[in-house]
Short mmCIF file of C-alpha atoms in Angstrom, two decimals:
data_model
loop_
_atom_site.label_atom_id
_atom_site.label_comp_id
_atom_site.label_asym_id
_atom_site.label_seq_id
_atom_site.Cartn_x
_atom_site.Cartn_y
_atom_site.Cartn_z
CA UNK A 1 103.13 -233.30 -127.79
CA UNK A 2 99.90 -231.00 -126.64
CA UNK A 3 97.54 -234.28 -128.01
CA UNK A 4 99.84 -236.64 -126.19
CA UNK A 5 99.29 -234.57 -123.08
CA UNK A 6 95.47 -233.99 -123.45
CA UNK A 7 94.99 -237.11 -124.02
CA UNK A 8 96.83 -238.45 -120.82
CA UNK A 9 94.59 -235.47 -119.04
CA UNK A 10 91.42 -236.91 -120.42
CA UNK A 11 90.98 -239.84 -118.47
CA UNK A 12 91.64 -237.77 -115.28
CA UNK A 13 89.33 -235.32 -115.94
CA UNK A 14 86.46 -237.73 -116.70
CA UNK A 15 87.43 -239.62 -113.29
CA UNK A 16 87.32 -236.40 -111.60
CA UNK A 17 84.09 -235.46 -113.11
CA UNK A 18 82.52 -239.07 -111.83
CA UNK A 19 83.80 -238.46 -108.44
CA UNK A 20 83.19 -234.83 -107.83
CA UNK A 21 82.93 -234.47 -104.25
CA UNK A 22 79.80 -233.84 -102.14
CA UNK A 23 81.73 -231.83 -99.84
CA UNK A 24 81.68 -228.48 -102.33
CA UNK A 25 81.18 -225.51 -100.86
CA UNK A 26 82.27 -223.32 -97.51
CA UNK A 27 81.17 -224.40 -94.69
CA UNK A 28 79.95 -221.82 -92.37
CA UNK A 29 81.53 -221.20 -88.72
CA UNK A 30 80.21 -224.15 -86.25
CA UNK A 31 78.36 -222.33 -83.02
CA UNK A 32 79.23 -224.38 -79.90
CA UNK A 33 75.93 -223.50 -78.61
CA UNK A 34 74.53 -225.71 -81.32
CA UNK A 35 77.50 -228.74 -80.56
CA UNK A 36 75.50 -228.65 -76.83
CA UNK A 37 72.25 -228.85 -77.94
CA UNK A 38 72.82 -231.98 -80.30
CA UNK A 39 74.98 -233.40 -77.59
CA UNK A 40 72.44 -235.84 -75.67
CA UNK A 41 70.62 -236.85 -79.20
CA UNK A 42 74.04 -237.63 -80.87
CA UNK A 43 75.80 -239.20 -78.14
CA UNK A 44 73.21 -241.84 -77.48
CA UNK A 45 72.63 -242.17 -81.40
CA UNK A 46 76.93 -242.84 -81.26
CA UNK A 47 76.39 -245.83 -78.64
CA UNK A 48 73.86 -247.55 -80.67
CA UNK A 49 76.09 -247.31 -83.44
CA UNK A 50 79.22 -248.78 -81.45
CA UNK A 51 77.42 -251.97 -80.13
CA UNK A 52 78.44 -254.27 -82.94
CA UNK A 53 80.33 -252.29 -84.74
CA UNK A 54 84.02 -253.98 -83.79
CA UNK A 55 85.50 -251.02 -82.07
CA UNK A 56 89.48 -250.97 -80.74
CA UNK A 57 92.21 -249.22 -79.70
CA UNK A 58 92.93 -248.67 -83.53
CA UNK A 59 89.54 -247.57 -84.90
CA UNK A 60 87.53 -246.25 -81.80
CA UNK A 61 87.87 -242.58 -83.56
CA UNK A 62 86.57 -243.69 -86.40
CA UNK A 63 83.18 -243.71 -84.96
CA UNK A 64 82.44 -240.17 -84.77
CA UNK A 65 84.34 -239.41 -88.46
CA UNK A 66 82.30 -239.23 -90.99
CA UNK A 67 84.36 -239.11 -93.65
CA UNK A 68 84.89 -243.11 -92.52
CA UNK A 69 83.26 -246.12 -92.71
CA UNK A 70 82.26 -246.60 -88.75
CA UNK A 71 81.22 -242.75 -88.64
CA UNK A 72 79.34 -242.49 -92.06
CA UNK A 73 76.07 -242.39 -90.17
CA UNK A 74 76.90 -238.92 -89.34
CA UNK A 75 76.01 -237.64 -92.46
CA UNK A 76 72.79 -239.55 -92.30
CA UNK A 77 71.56 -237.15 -89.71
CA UNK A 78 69.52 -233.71 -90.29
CA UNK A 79 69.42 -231.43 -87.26
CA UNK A 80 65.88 -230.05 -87.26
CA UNK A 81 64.41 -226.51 -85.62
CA UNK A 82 61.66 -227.01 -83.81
CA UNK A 83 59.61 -223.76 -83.12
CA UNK A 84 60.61 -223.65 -79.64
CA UNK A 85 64.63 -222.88 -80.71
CA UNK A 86 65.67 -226.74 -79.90
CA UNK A 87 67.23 -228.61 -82.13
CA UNK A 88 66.14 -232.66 -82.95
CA UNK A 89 68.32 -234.54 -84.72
CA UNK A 90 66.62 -237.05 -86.74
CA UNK A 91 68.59 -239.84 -88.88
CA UNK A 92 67.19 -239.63 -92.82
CA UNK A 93 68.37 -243.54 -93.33
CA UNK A 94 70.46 -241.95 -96.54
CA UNK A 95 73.86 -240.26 -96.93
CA UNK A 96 73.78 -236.72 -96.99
CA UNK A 97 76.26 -233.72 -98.02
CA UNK A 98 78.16 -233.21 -94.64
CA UNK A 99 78.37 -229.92 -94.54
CA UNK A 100 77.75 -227.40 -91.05
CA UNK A 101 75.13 -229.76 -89.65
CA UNK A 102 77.20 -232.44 -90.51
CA UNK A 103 80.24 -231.55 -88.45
CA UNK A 104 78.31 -230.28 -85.72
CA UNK A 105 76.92 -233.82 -85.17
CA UNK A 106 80.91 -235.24 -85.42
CA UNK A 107 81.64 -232.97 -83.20
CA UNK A 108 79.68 -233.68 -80.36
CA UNK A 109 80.38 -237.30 -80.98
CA UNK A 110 83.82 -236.79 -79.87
CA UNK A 111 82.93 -234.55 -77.43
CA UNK A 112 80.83 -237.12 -75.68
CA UNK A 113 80.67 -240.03 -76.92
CA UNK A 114 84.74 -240.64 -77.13
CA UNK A 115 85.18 -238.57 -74.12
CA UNK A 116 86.40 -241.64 -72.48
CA UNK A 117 86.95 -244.58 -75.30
CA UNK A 118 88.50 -246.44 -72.28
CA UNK A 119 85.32 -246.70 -70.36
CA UNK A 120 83.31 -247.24 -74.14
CA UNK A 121 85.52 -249.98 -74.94
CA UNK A 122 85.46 -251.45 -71.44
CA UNK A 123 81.88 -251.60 -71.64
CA UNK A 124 81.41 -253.21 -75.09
CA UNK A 125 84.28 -255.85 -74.40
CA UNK A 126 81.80 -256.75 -71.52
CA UNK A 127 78.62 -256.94 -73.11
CA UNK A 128 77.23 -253.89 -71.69
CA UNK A 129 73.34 -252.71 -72.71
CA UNK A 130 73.53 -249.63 -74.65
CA UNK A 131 71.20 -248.25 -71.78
CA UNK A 132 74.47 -248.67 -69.64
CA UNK A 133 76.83 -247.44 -72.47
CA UNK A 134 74.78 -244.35 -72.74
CA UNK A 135 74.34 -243.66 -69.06
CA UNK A 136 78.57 -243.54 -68.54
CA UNK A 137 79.05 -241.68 -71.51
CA UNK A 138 75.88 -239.73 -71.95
CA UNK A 139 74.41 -238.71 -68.91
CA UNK A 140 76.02 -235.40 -68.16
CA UNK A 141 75.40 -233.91 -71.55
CA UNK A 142 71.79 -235.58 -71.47
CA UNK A 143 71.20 -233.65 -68.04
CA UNK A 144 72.80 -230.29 -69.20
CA UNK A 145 71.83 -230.20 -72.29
CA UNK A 146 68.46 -232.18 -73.53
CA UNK A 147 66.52 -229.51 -74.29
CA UNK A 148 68.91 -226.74 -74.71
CA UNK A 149 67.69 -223.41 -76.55
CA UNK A 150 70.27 -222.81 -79.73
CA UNK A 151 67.65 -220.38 -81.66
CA UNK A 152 69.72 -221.36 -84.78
CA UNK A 153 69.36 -217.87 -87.44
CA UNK A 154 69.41 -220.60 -90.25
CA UNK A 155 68.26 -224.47 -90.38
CA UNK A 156 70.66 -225.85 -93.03
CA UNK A 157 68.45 -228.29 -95.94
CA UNK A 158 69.79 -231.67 -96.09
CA UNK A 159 70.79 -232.78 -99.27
CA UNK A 160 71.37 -236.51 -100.28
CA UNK A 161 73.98 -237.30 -102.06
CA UNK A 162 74.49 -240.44 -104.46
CA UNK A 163 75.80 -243.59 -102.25
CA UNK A 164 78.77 -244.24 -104.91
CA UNK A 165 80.27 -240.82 -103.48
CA UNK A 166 80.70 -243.29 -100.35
CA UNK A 167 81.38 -246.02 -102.32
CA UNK A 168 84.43 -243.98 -104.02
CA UNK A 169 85.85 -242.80 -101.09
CA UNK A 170 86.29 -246.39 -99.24
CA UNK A 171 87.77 -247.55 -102.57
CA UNK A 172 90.70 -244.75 -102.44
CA UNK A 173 91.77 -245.12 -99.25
CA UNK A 174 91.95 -248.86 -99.45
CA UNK A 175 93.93 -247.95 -102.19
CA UNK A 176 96.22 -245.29 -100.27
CA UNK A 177 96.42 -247.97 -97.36
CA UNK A 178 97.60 -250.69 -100.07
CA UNK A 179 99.61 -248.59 -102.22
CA UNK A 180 100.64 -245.39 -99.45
CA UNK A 181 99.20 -242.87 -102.31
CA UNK A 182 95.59 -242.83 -103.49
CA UNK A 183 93.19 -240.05 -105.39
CA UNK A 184 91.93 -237.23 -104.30
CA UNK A 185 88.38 -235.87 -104.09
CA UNK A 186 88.27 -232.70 -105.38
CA UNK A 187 84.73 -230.15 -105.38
CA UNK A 188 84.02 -228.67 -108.77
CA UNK A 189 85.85 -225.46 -107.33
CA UNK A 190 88.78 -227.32 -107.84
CA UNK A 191 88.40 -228.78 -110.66
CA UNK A 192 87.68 -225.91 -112.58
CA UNK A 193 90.47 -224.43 -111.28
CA UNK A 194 92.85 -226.58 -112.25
CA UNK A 195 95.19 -226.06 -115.05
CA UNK A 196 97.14 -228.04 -117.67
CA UNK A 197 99.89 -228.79 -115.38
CA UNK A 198 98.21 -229.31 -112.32
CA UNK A 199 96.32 -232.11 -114.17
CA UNK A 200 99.45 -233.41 -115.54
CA UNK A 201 100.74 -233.55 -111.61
CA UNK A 202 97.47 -235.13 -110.65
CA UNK A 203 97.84 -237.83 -113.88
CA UNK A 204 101.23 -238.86 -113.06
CA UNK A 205 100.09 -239.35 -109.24
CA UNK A 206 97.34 -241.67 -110.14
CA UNK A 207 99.79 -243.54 -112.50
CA UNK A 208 102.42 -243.91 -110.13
CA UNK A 209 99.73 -244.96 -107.06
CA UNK A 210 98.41 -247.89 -110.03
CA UNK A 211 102.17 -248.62 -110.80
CA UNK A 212 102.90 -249.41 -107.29
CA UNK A 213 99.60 -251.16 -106.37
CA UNK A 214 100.14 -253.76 -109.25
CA UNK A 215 103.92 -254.35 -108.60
CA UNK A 216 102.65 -255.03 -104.84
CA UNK A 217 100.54 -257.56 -106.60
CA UNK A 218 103.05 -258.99 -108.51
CA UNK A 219 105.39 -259.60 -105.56
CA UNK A 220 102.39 -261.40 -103.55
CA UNK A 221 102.02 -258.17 -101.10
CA UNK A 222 98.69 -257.88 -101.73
CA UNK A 223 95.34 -259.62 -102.89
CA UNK A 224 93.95 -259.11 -106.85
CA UNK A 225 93.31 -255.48 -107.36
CA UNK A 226 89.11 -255.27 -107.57
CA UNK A 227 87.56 -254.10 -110.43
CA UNK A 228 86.18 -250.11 -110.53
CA UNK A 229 82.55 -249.77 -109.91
CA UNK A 230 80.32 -248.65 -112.27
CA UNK A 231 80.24 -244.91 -112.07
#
């Protein structure tokens, strides 16, 4: 019985291993002094991103989540000291570990930028420049805040992460939207945390969420299951 087991553990652990998330480690306290000072920089970076981007009712929120697709460019960004104590936010063209910086940035997206998705989604229906877009939505926090002093103690590094990570993470939860279960990323905290049983837990979860995927298949609810990428 203890082979049978380990053996049905294996495969989770080595899927666990491949998909270790880039989100390990605590994330220290965000300062709303800093949220202020990326404000202007972020919200206008947020309206280039909508143009284009298909926004609605249904995935407007999305934009400034970075853990989504339509908000992924969040974790592109790298909030910068300069010498004078303001911050610059400059956009590294790369994923990146979203840590502090990271959720700073997402959070002065919604505090701007979706401050009133009615007006934002008004304006795109219509065709609207993003010079327009940003001057409704961006304009008080531009003229408050542009070159607000934060005099950060710390300037976090920005560290790229592999673009599979992202890659991963859209794949499970298409699956949890297809299936209503789907895998879990888990920091190396975790893992090596877990025990026996909670790996048995996690094993049977992943089987079940498979189970029910292909018998959705099978009935016609939903299209051919894609192949896993190559880890």
């Amino acid at each position: 019985m203890r082979a049978t087991r380990q053996n049905a553990i294996r495969p989770v652990r080595l899927l666990v291993a491949a998909l270790v998330s880039s989100q390990s480690g605590v994330v220290a306290k965000i300062q709303p002094q800093d949220i202020k000072a990326v404000s202007c920089a972020v919200c206008e970076l947020a309206v280039e991103k909508a143009i284009g981007a298909g926004l609605d009712e249904d995935n407007v929120e999305d934009l400034c989540e970075p853990k989504n697709k339509l908000g992924r460019w969040l974790a592109q960004l790298d909030l910068v000291d300069e010498s004078d104590g303001r911050i610059t936010v400059q956009d590294m063209g790369t994923a990146g570990q979203c840590r502090k910086e990271c959720s700073t940035a997402s959070r002065a997206c919604r505090n701007w930028a979706l401050e009133d998705t009615d007006a934002l989604l008004a304006m795109l229906r219509k065709g609207s420049s993003a010079g327009r877009i940003k001057g409704k939505l961006c304009k008080k926090s531009c003229k408050q805040y542009r070159n607000l002093v934060a005099n950060r103690p710390q300037d976090e590094e920005f560290k790229e992460v592999d673009a599979k990570i992202a890659e991963m993470e859209d794949m499970m939860k298409d699956m949890k939207e297809k299936t209503g279960m789907g895998m879990k990323m888990y920091s190396r905290e975790d893992f090596a945390s877990m025990s026996d049983g909670d790996m048995e837990a996690m094993a049977a979860r992943e089987q079940l969420a498979q189970e029910r995927m292909e018998s959705r298949y099978m009935n016609g609810d939903m299209p051919e299951v894609p192949p896993s990428p190559d880890l």
